[in-house]
Amino acid sequence: MVGKICRELKRLISLRSLQARIFIIVLAAGFIPSVIVRYGILNNYEEQSVQQRIYNVQNQLMIVGNHLISNNYFNTKPEGYTSSVSREVIDAELEMISNLYEGRVMIIDSSLKVVKDTYGISTGRTIISEEVIKCFRGESISNYDSSHGYIEMTTPIIDSSDDSGQIVGVMLTSISNEAIVAMLEVLDRKSVILQNLMIVVIVAMAMLLSVMLTRPFNRVTEAINEVSAGYSDESISVPDYAETVHIVDAFNQLLKRMRALDNSRQEFVENVSHELKTPMAAIKVLADSLAGQRDVPVELYQEFFSDIVSEIDRENQIITDLLALVKMDKKAQELNITSLNMNDLVELILKRLRPLARKKDVEVIFESVRPVVAEVDEVKMTLIMTNLVENAIKYNKENGWVKVELDADHQFFTFRVSDSGLGIPEESLTNIYERFYRVDKSHSRDIGGTGLGLAITKSAVLMHRGSITVTSVEGEGSSFTVKIPLSGAVSGGAAFAS
């Protein structure tokens, strides 16, 4: 259990791990919004509390301001003095506001003289303040200084006894925000506790989700490791996510391909062993027959030695084709690309093979749609064309025909070989490029084929980044079509040349 936890922690530490990245994403998605919400709530509460406090104080000050006007608080004429009782009541109201909000209130008349100061230290003095002057001009101001812990505001005292609405004084008020700060501290402590609880829950959820979401990928890894170790050779299935399905499908295709290659390799070894053993067995039988006879006529010796030479030639042909195929399989082998007139190359190949066609009584026809010049490997292209035309002649009927066509478009040239031969059964079409595969083994041995020609041909075509396709009807004939880029066979570019 401890080891498993250590492994999970090691995965989380490594940022290359998908599990670690999911953990970080979920943690960030939960933690960052919680911090933003916390500070957002605190700031919103502070702002709302300040506005509400300013609103309450302003309302009370406006009531006091009305009392000041109604009692002629600013009238300096003797006959207009307010009574001492009324002044005491107003002063009491101001003191009450000052004590209630832990602040200071100053009454300033139109000459900027302080008529009343609840602190009692500025009464009778002249005050020149930007806020006061703006308030006399009709602009009330309220400022919140959170760093020094107070709210400052100006309230106009308007004479509403006439229609002019003249501002006869200003109340400059400073109040404390200690109550707001105290409440903010309480809220902050509670929000920290709640945030810490949320972080614990988010971390647990992040770990749980990271493990759960990556578990299908771990199952894919375990299944692949089992196959790699040899404990299982069956196809794997992890249908949890679309991504795991794609990965598993790709692995199953690869596994299928590997099995096919392994089977092909085993079959290839068996076929090579059989093909090489057959001529050697025939040679041994012939040699033993000669060794066991005395006074044998010269004609019989000549016949036996002729058969031995034939078997040796066959063995040599098999080895030659095998070496050619091995060279084709080397992926690092480079093509010797040259610009080649394909029409001349086909004519040369047909000139070499026409004696074989006349011997088999097969007519060879060449049809060239247009002149074609391509950048190819001459040796391998000769091998491709020779194998296809030679097979068409060898596996043909008496009085048959072979048609060779050459054409090109702006990107590829096409080489097609059609014949009126024996044809290929439909079930064998997918196997004809396998090494040593023969459709009719007895007939192929009589003809002298090694079963490697089409395998070599396909390898050479693929090296040119081309394609080879076949259509065939058993008993009527076959048609092989090769398409190869006109230029840049290795890089994939193409251009038409005529």
XYZ file of C-alpha atoms in Angstrom:
498
model
C 0.000 0.000 0.000
C 2.820 2.396 0.955
C 4.704 1.517 -2.233
C 1.623 2.224 -4.335
C 1.186 5.635 -2.676
C 4.881 6.417 -3.280
C 4.507 5.499 -6.959
C 1.464 7.745 -7.298
C 3.334 10.639 -5.636
C 6.319 10.091 -7.930
C 3.993 10.293 -10.930
C 2.472 13.501 -9.616
C 5.914 15.058 -9.132
C 6.814 14.391 -12.762
C 5.129 17.035 -14.924
C 5.539 14.768 -17.956
C 2.901 12.497 -16.456
C -0.670 12.951 -17.687
C -1.840 12.133 -14.170
C 0.265 14.985 -12.747
C -1.076 17.414 -15.322
C -4.692 16.442 -14.601
C -3.984 16.858 -10.870
C -2.531 20.349 -11.405
C -5.373 21.412 -13.721
C -8.104 20.257 -11.308
C -6.269 21.798 -8.349
C -5.856 25.119 -10.149
C -9.467 25.018 -11.396
C -10.683 24.675 -7.799
C -8.127 26.734 -5.875
C -7.896 29.863 -8.028
C -11.690 30.512 -8.191
C -11.975 29.980 -4.404
C -9.279 32.625 -3.773
C -10.913 35.016 -6.247
C -14.343 34.485 -4.651
C -12.908 35.006 -1.163
C -11.265 38.339 -1.967
C -14.203 39.343 -4.135
C -16.626 38.826 -1.234
C -14.411 40.727 1.217
C -13.884 43.654 -1.154
C -17.571 43.779 -2.039
C -18.544 43.731 1.632
C -16.081 46.545 2.416
C -17.350 48.657 -0.480
C -20.997 48.115 0.383
C -20.391 48.805 4.090
C -18.582 52.064 3.335
C -21.343 53.229 0.987
C -24.025 52.329 3.518
C -22.153 54.132 6.304
C -21.737 57.270 4.149
C -25.427 57.147 3.233
C -26.572 56.854 6.891
C -24.267 59.649 8.102
C -25.268 61.942 5.213
C -28.977 61.491 6.033
C -28.432 62.381 9.681
C -26.254 65.341 8.780
C -28.881 66.676 6.377
C -31.437 66.535 9.199
C -29.029 68.447 11.452
C -28.444 70.902 8.593
C -32.181 71.618 8.394
C -32.181 72.239 12.123
C -29.290 74.678 11.693
C -31.230 76.672 9.096
C -34.514 76.630 10.983
C -32.800 77.897 14.159
C -30.737 80.601 12.391
C -27.515 78.944 13.505
C -25.422 81.080 11.099
C -27.207 84.414 11.768
C -24.680 86.810 13.364
C -27.130 89.681 13.979
C -28.155 90.111 17.606
C -31.841 89.996 16.813
C -31.325 86.816 14.829
C -29.430 84.821 17.409
C -30.760 81.379 18.082
C -31.660 80.639 21.644
C -29.146 78.895 23.841
C -31.563 76.017 24.265
C -31.799 75.463 20.502
C -27.996 75.759 20.113
C -27.476 73.232 22.913
C -29.878 70.807 21.224
C -28.071 71.131 17.886
C -24.671 70.756 19.547
C -25.964 67.686 21.309
C -27.078 66.214 18.000
C -23.641 66.852 16.506
C -21.918 65.310 19.548
C -24.189 62.288 19.275
C -23.271 61.774 15.611
C -19.599 62.252 16.433
C -19.703 59.705 19.251
C -21.897 57.232 17.359
C -19.560 57.053 14.377
C -16.355 57.725 16.317
C -15.662 60.785 14.225
C -15.472 64.533 14.041
C -17.945 67.110 12.687
C -17.094 70.718 11.826
C -19.666 73.356 10.881
C -18.174 75.928 8.450
C -19.986 79.114 7.438
C -19.777 80.965 4.114
C -16.695 82.884 5.249
C -14.847 79.573 5.740
C -14.906 80.065 9.504
C -15.364 77.063 11.763
C -18.546 77.747 13.723
C -18.604 74.398 15.537
C -16.002 71.657 16.029
C -17.044 68.588 17.983
C -13.390 68.170 18.994
C -13.390 71.774 20.218
C -9.921 72.560 18.843
C -10.706 74.452 15.598
C -13.753 76.536 16.597
C -13.369 80.148 15.425
C -10.566 79.303 13.012
C -10.626 79.742 9.246
C -10.264 76.608 7.191
C -9.289 76.551 3.536
C -9.884 73.140 2.014
C -10.461 72.044 -1.554
C -13.307 69.762 -0.493
C -15.034 72.577 1.413
C -14.720 75.048 -1.472
C -16.105 72.471 -3.939
C -19.012 71.788 -1.585
C -19.884 75.529 -1.497
C -19.998 75.267 -5.306
C -22.545 72.440 -5.072
C -20.209 69.393 -5.353
C -20.412 67.027 -2.390
C -17.395 64.778 -1.893
C -16.820 61.558 0.052
C -13.418 59.868 0.333
C -12.532 56.507 1.871
C -8.972 56.155 3.131
C -8.574 52.465 4.021
C -4.880 52.821 4.868
C -5.527 55.474 7.601
C -8.894 54.077 8.623
C -11.367 56.923 8.139
C -14.085 58.236 5.811
C -14.205 61.952 5.015
C -17.241 63.678 3.513
C -18.720 67.129 2.956
C -22.400 67.956 3.395
C -23.870 71.260 2.144
C -26.162 73.259 4.421
C -28.798 74.674 2.081
C -31.131 77.547 3.020
C -34.508 76.290 1.794
C -36.434 79.307 3.189
C -36.307 80.951 -0.259
C -36.309 79.597 -3.784
C -32.612 80.341 -4.413
C -31.396 77.259 -2.491
C -28.292 79.115 -1.331
C -25.527 77.092 0.383
C -24.885 78.955 3.646
C -22.530 76.438 5.231
C -20.744 73.144 4.979
C -20.420 70.244 7.388
C -16.968 68.612 7.092
C -17.193 65.179 8.681
C -14.597 62.501 9.377
C -15.767 59.141 10.746
C -13.890 55.997 11.726
C -14.104 52.704 9.808
C -13.029 50.537 12.754
C -16.373 48.750 12.857
C -16.024 47.864 9.172
C -12.439 46.683 9.689
C -13.450 44.580 12.687
C -16.217 42.901 10.696
C -13.829 42.354 7.767
C -11.366 40.615 10.089
C -14.086 38.295 11.331
C -15.193 37.514 7.793
C -11.581 37.017 6.695
C -10.912 34.493 9.478
C -14.030 32.534 8.624
C -13.267 32.657 4.888
C -9.697 31.382 5.519
C -11.056 28.422 7.469
C -13.599 27.715 4.744
C -10.950 28.129 2.032
C -8.589 25.697 3.781
C -11.372 23.134 3.999
C -12.096 23.663 0.315
C -8.394 23.207 -0.535
C -8.325 19.877 1.302
C -11.417 18.741 -0.587
C -10.033 20.015 -3.922
C -6.683 18.232 -3.396
C -8.505 14.999 -2.605
C -10.748 15.411 -5.650
C -7.756 16.269 -7.860
C -5.887 13.131 -6.770
C -8.994 10.978 -7.171
C -9.842 12.361 -10.609
C -6.240 12.149 -11.845
C -6.089 8.481 -10.842
C -9.536 7.646 -12.225
C -9.069 9.482 -15.531
C -5.675 7.905 -16.235
C -6.637 4.388 -15.129
C -7.718 3.308 -18.671
C -4.309 4.381 -20.017
C -2.644 2.329 -17.277
C -4.725 -0.659 -18.354
C -3.580 -0.117 -21.938
C 0.044 -0.047 -20.743
C -0.410 -3.207 -18.658
C -2.046 -5.038 -21.568
C 0.735 -3.993 -23.946
C 3.372 -5.077 -21.403
C 1.688 -8.477 -21.075
C 1.771 -8.908 -24.836
C 5.394 -7.731 -24.967
C 6.372 -10.149 -22.207
C 4.690 -13.015 -24.041
C 2.014 -13.714 -21.440
C -0.740 -13.038 -23.940
C -1.052 -12.838 -27.705
C -4.714 -11.874 -27.904
C -6.024 -8.505 -29.048
C -6.560 -6.026 -26.213
C -9.676 -3.933 -25.572
C -10.010 -0.804 -23.388
C -13.240 0.939 -24.513
C -13.334 3.568 -21.724
C -12.390 6.587 -23.878
C -12.351 7.286 -27.593
C -8.609 7.964 -27.240
C -7.935 4.561 -25.649
C -10.012 2.918 -28.361
C -7.856 4.589 -31.039
C -4.629 3.602 -29.253
C -5.803 0.023 -28.750
C -6.990 -0.272 -32.347
C -3.615 0.969 -33.597
C -1.801 -1.481 -31.309
C -4.044 -4.361 -32.390
C -3.336 -3.542 -36.028
C 0.382 -3.476 -35.223
C 0.065 -6.763 -33.324
C -1.775 -8.298 -36.260
C 0.945 -7.061 -38.589
C 3.653 -8.465 -36.303
C 1.912 -11.844 -36.200
C 1.639 -11.842 -39.969
C 5.321 -10.954 -40.255
C 6.251 -13.667 -37.784
C 4.177 -16.240 -39.652
C 5.624 -15.005 -42.944
C 9.143 -15.275 -41.531
C 8.544 -18.838 -40.343
C 6.947 -19.763 -43.633
C 9.825 -18.095 -45.481
C 12.406 -20.136 -43.563
C 10.437 -23.328 -44.245
C 10.112 -22.474 -47.927
C 13.788 -21.556 -48.276
C 14.773 -24.787 -46.578
C 12.462 -26.766 -48.835
C 13.452 -24.980 -52.044
C 17.175 -25.335 -51.360
C 16.819 -28.916 -50.172
C 14.930 -30.117 -53.273
C 17.740 -29.543 -55.837
C 20.304 -30.925 -53.414
C 18.214 -34.060 -52.908
C 17.873 -34.490 -56.676
C 21.640 -34.053 -57.136
C 22.312 -36.635 -54.387
C 19.931 -39.145 -55.986
C 21.579 -38.715 -59.391
C 25.082 -38.943 -57.903
C 24.186 -42.048 -55.887
C 22.701 -43.641 -58.982
C 25.931 -43.030 -60.916
C 28.085 -44.210 -58.022
C 26.132 -47.440 -57.680
C 26.486 -48.467 -61.338
C 29.463 -49.983 -63.209
C 30.246 -49.957 -66.895
C 27.599 -47.277 -67.506
C 27.335 -46.037 -71.116
C 28.678 -42.549 -71.834
C 25.234 -41.397 -72.989
C 23.772 -42.227 -69.562
C 26.614 -40.339 -67.838
C 25.914 -37.338 -70.057
C 22.199 -37.493 -69.296
C 22.800 -37.720 -65.539
C 25.376 -34.923 -65.569
C 22.982 -32.772 -67.620
C 20.308 -33.251 -64.951
C 22.831 -32.448 -62.198
C 23.859 -29.229 -63.978
C 20.181 -28.303 -64.356
C 19.579 -28.755 -60.614
C 22.716 -26.748 -59.803
C 21.484 -23.926 -62.093
C 18.138 -24.006 -60.327
C 19.854 -23.851 -56.913
C 21.968 -20.939 -58.124
C 18.880 -19.089 -59.408
C 17.127 -19.497 -56.064
C 20.165 -18.160 -54.182
C 20.507 -15.248 -56.636
C 16.842 -14.300 -56.210
C 17.124 -14.589 -52.430
C 20.112 -12.257 -52.385
C 18.253 -9.796 -54.599
C 15.246 -9.905 -52.253
C 17.428 -9.355 -49.185
C 18.954 -6.291 -50.845
C 15.453 -4.998 -51.616
C 14.483 -5.366 -47.949
C 17.271 -3.069 -46.760
C 15.471 0.186 -46.055
C 18.705 2.170 -45.989
C 19.535 1.220 -49.571
C 19.446 4.268 -51.831
C 18.129 4.337 -55.373
C 20.494 5.305 -58.144
C 18.134 7.808 -59.747
C 18.745 8.817 -63.360
C 16.608 10.463 -66.022
C 15.523 7.612 -68.289
C 13.560 7.305 -71.540
C 10.986 4.690 -70.564
C 9.951 3.952 -74.161
C 13.514 2.948 -75.077
C 13.830 0.840 -71.902
C 10.626 -1.099 -72.673
C 11.745 -1.678 -76.272
C 15.090 -3.030 -75.050
C 13.438 -5.400 -72.534
C 10.951 -6.704 -75.127
C 13.803 -7.251 -77.589
C 15.501 -9.521 -75.034
C 12.318 -11.450 -74.222
C 10.878 -11.913 -77.740
C 12.978 -15.059 -78.398
C 11.360 -16.647 -75.313
C 7.942 -15.512 -76.588
C 8.571 -17.032 -80.047
C 9.642 -20.260 -78.389
C 6.310 -20.294 -76.485
C 4.459 -19.137 -79.619
C 3.246 -15.977 -77.810
C 2.741 -12.653 -79.579
C 4.128 -9.592 -77.722
C 2.509 -6.204 -78.450
C 3.855 -2.847 -77.264
C 1.541 0.172 -77.165
C 3.026 3.529 -76.172
C 0.510 6.356 -75.723
C 3.176 9.099 -75.536
C 6.934 9.521 -75.001
C 7.767 9.224 -71.300
C 10.897 10.360 -69.465
C 11.125 9.516 -65.748
C 13.650 9.738 -62.925
C 14.067 6.127 -61.758
C 16.656 3.502 -60.860
C 17.426 1.821 -64.199
C 18.481 -1.549 -62.746
C 15.431 -1.931 -60.518
C 13.034 -0.617 -63.161
C 14.475 -3.160 -65.611
C 13.907 -5.840 -62.968
C 10.254 -4.793 -62.520
C 9.437 -4.779 -66.229
C 11.390 -7.948 -67.008
C 9.726 -9.978 -64.235
C 6.204 -8.921 -65.245
C 6.664 -9.487 -68.990
C 8.582 -12.760 -68.471
C 5.843 -14.115 -66.168
C 3.189 -13.109 -68.719
C 5.052 -15.098 -71.401
C 5.855 -18.141 -69.237
C 2.358 -18.568 -67.794
C 0.562 -18.088 -71.103
C -1.279 -20.413 -73.475
C -0.112 -21.565 -76.852
C -0.834 -18.977 -79.535
C -1.469 -16.474 -76.757
C -0.619 -12.795 -76.539
C 1.024 -10.312 -74.173
C 0.181 -6.624 -74.358
C 2.534 -4.025 -72.827
C 1.210 -0.448 -72.401
C 3.094 2.703 -71.388
C 1.340 5.960 -70.503
C 1.795 8.984 -68.226
C -0.030 11.956 -66.763
C 1.408 15.088 -65.124
C 2.526 13.159 -62.016
C 2.866 9.405 -62.647
C 3.750 7.046 -65.464
C 1.856 3.773 -65.860
C 3.315 0.462 -67.024
C 0.683 -2.231 -67.691
C 1.233 -5.869 -68.724
C -1.821 -7.875 -69.822
C -1.886 -11.462 -71.073
C -4.188 -14.219 -72.264
C -2.629 -16.746 -69.916
C -3.765 -19.093 -67.204
C -5.106 -16.383 -64.890
C -5.038 -16.331 -61.089
C -7.815 -17.641 -58.809
C -9.524 -14.854 -56.842
C -8.571 -16.380 -53.486
C -4.873 -16.291 -54.467
C -4.697 -12.637 -55.553
C -3.763 -11.406 -52.063
C -0.930 -13.953 -51.716
C 0.891 -13.719 -55.034
C 3.478 -11.240 -53.666
C 4.514 -13.592 -50.856
C 7.910 -15.242 -51.132
C 7.872 -18.717 -52.699
C 4.094 -18.563 -53.180
C 2.877 -20.434 -56.240
C -0.676 -20.646 -57.529
C -0.032 -23.978 -59.232
C 3.097 -25.484 -57.663
C 3.472 -28.421 -60.024
C 3.039 -26.259 -63.130
C 5.408 -23.598 -61.725
C 8.150 -26.146 -61.106
C 7.824 -27.397 -64.689
C 8.215 -23.817 -65.923
C 11.208 -23.273 -63.641
C 10.105 -20.355 -61.464
C 11.471 -19.809 -57.956
C 8.372 -18.108 -56.525
C 10.354 -14.923 -55.710
C 9.823 -12.846 -58.865
C 6.684 -10.959 -57.794
C 8.042 -10.410 -54.254
C 11.156 -8.811 -55.763
C 9.010 -6.782 -58.184
C 6.782 -5.371 -55.439
C 9.790 -4.446 -53.268
C 11.358 -2.553 -56.192
C 8.047 -0.739 -56.891
C 7.686 0.309 -53.234
C 11.264 1.603 -53.213
C 10.198 3.979 -56.007
C 7.172 5.021 -53.871
C 4.908 3.511 -56.482
C 2.058 0.994 -56.468
C 1.301 -2.316 -58.162
C -2.192 -3.734 -58.693
C -3.516 -6.843 -60.418
C -6.791 -7.944 -61.956
C -7.252 -11.489 -63.154
C -9.835 -14.002 -64.312
C -8.903 -17.646 -63.981
C -8.520 -19.262 -67.397
C -8.711 -15.923 -69.262
C -5.600 -13.976 -68.233
C -4.176 -11.334 -65.899
C -3.297 -7.636 -65.967
C -0.590 -6.059 -63.744
C -0.499 -2.240 -63.460
C 2.481 -0.347 -62.036
C 2.247 3.395 -61.202
C 5.452 5.252 -60.314
C 6.140 9.016 -59.882
C 7.778 10.600 -62.906
C 10.374 12.381 -60.788
C 11.556 12.550 -57.181
C 10.741 8.924 -56.506
C 12.477 9.187 -53.159
C 11.250 12.627 -52.064
C 7.764 12.254 -53.432
C 7.834 15.096 -55.988
C 6.663 14.653 -59.572
C 6.771 16.374 -62.943
C 5.709 15.393 -66.457
C 8.301 15.052 -69.164
C 7.602 14.199 -72.758
